[in-house]
Amino acid sequence: MRGVVQGVGFRPFVHRLAVRLDLAGWVRNTSGDVQVLIEGAPDRIETFVRELRVEAPPLARIDDLRTERCAVSNLTAFTILDTQTGGGQRQPVSPDAALCAACEAELFDPANRRYRYPFITCTDCGPRFTVIEAMPYDRERTSMRAFAQCASCLADYDTPGDRRFHSETNSCPTCGPRLWLAPPIPLSVPERGNALSTVADLLVAGKIVAIRGLGGFHLAVDATNENAVARLRARKQREAKPLAVMVRTLADARALAAVSAEEEALLTSRERPIVLLQRRANSLAPSVAPGLDSMGVMLAYTPVHHLLCDVLRRPLVMTSGNLSDEPISIGNEEAKRRLSGIADAFLLHDREIVTRYDDSVTRVVRGRTLFLRRARGFAPLPLRLPVSSPRPLIAVGPHLKNTFTVALGADAYVSQHIGDLEDLETLEHWRSAFAAYCRLFSLAPEVAVRDLHPGYLSTRLADELGLDRIIPVQHHHAHIAAVLAEHGTTEPVIGIAFDGTGYGDDGNVWGAEFLVADLAGYRRLGHLRYAPMPGGDLAAREPWRAALGYGALEPDMSVGGQSLTGIRPELQRIAKQQIAHRLNAPLVSSMGRLFDAAAAVLGVCRSNQYEGQAAMQLEVLAGNQPAQPLPFPVTATRHGTWILDPVPLLVALGEELARGVTVRDLAARFHDSVAAAAADLAARLAADAGVGTVALGGGCFQNGRLLSSLTDRLETHGLRVLAPRELSPNDGAISYGQAAVAASCLQGES
Ligand code: ZN
Ligand code: ZN
Ligand code: FE
């Protein structure tokens, strides 16, 4: 069998099944698969093979099962053989899984010997990817190697039928990892002998505690204490970006936010991602998610979380243990060094974290999961490539929100979220994660795939690998290719890529692109009218600059509204000069900047304190009611490229605002204007190109209202719509798209 069949209680399960059916033989892990030999009555062997799939343990995923007849060797028992290691083979590595119900019950059972033990696990739950150093999965190749099992644990480990039979992370209070509190400064709260209750006291007193978890540190504060949350923001240098909140139970989550059936399923899944929910009026500190009507909620997923939430009985802010946008800390000493200016105390443990692993972030749109960040619980499970790569490759990914993908054949291992490749720490994180993937999946890439942009650090990462072959892939082609590949489509489609920025093949900044594309290539059929963005990258932080840039396109039309209210005249003068002299005012066709410009005109957002803030606030204002589109004309150039002109749209927004129409109405009408214009243009392009499918990619499709409205309209045009499912619409999917394009290119050559 191939698939996720190691580290998930698979051999014990096979053993149980064989014993139940009175079959002899053996099971063993190898570097590439799990092999089983069985002897016994033919009908029972048949049942055995059928039940393997039906009864497989919760974390298992059988991708391939093959059988063959062997010579009879008259075995009398069923045994688990030693693992057979060999080179050149690979298999999926199980992601970490949330504490299972059986372990949770034992955790709170005073009669159990693991009562309140913070590292309780079994074959159905606990750390995997974050403790595995190499495959095949055995304790000696994990960071649990440091803890020799005591006699009682060994008995569990050796007892067929026990939930911990061959559980490689098995431990107990006698023999396992330990939890302790490290106060770097004198604390006002007396130590109570129990690290967890002291942490609870500290949190109630408004302190910030750094908590070492599965894939790194969290910074925790009482989510109902405004002073504490504000202090965390100030120290972490995170001004406004929403903070995730952890609660213990679904009922706790419902007290904070509305939870649909789909959201409930996501919240309680063993992956336990952060889920963006519609918040209720509640007692949370306003600073948790300022200016938004949604909030990120996750349920406790480790025993430490459960114990802490049980003592505290109030929601906790649990945000990643880092300063600003740096990678999360994973080591005890590293955390004490890097987080000493933020945390008042550290809850540490001695089970080493092999790989950084951020919390995954999701939301539900149109009843389906939409990834905003894919990491814990999901990576490093492979995705399929519709076109096999004949050579092992590394797609280094984008500049921001980086993930990378290593691939060979039809398997693409998309890394967990790495971060923005803008500082040395993140580059180091990239290099070490890349080394880990090569080791875990026995891959030695021969081909590097990178973005077109010559100056990105990701391009440097590709160059420094020194491979004989480097394939550049345009950013928006990668967005569309990622969506095609996850849907297994190789046919040409109309691709709509809406995002903030990507380097275009004409040297301009793209971000609202209509392509006819397949995996092998693309042609740009249409885009948003180019506008100069005064200040370059600064325009992404200051929405008024985008409005000014659009205004400059048609001097006798007024793109005004509220966009320049409160902006210092001196800054406006410099920006206008930049546009006039084309100095630091690159030409941009970005949907992200158009959302910024609209937010500026409506006076919604003066500055983006985090990426996409203006667009998120516009989405909140727009709500769900359908609205009448405003004019957003499209014209064809002499070269046959279609241009969407947003100037009349922005002008109309300003005029309607002056006429007294509410900002809410106009935010809704803006969304539907974009959706209607894009759907009409895509339908026209699809008809011309003779294709019936449209693929949507790019960070703007994290906007649920835009995604829903555009999808509905395209379907009304009779088009099939492919949207991101297993990966994020944002740049987290770029590396997978790069890999798909490169695989198609390499396949074409071979
Ligand atoms: Zn368990
Ligand atoms: Zn033990
Ligand atoms: Fe992008």
mmCIF file of N, CA and C and ligand atoms in Angstrom, residues 475 479 499 501 731, ligand 3:
data_model
loop_
_atom_site.group_PDB
_atom_site.id
_atom_site.type_symbol
_atom_site.label_atom_id
_atom_site.label_comp_id
_atom_site.label_asym_id
_atom_site.label_seq_id
_atom_site.Cartn_x
_atom_site.Cartn_y
_atom_site.Cartn_z
ATOM 1 N N HIS A 475 4.010 35.121 -13.117
ATOM 2 C CA HIS A 475 3.261 35.016 -11.862
ATOM 3 C C HIS A 475 1.775 34.647 -12.073
ATOM 4 N N HIS A 479 -0.614 31.406 -11.191
ATOM 5 C CA HIS A 479 -1.883 31.406 -10.448
ATOM 6 C C HIS A 479 -2.919 30.515 -11.152
ATOM 7 N N ASP A 499 -4.994 40.029 -8.435
ATOM 8 C CA ASP A 499 -4.205 40.074 -7.200
ATOM 9 C C ASP A 499 -3.552 41.436 -7.033
ATOM 10 N N THR A 501 0.134 42.261 -6.957
ATOM 11 C CA THR A 501 1.233 42.492 -7.896
ATOM 12 C C THR A 501 1.839 41.198 -8.384
ATOM 13 N N ASP A 731 -0.858 33.945 -3.110
ATOM 14 C CA ASP A 731 0.436 33.512 -3.623
ATOM 15 C C ASP A 731 0.950 32.216 -2.993
HETATM 16 FE FE FE B 3 -0.349 36.832 -6.853
#
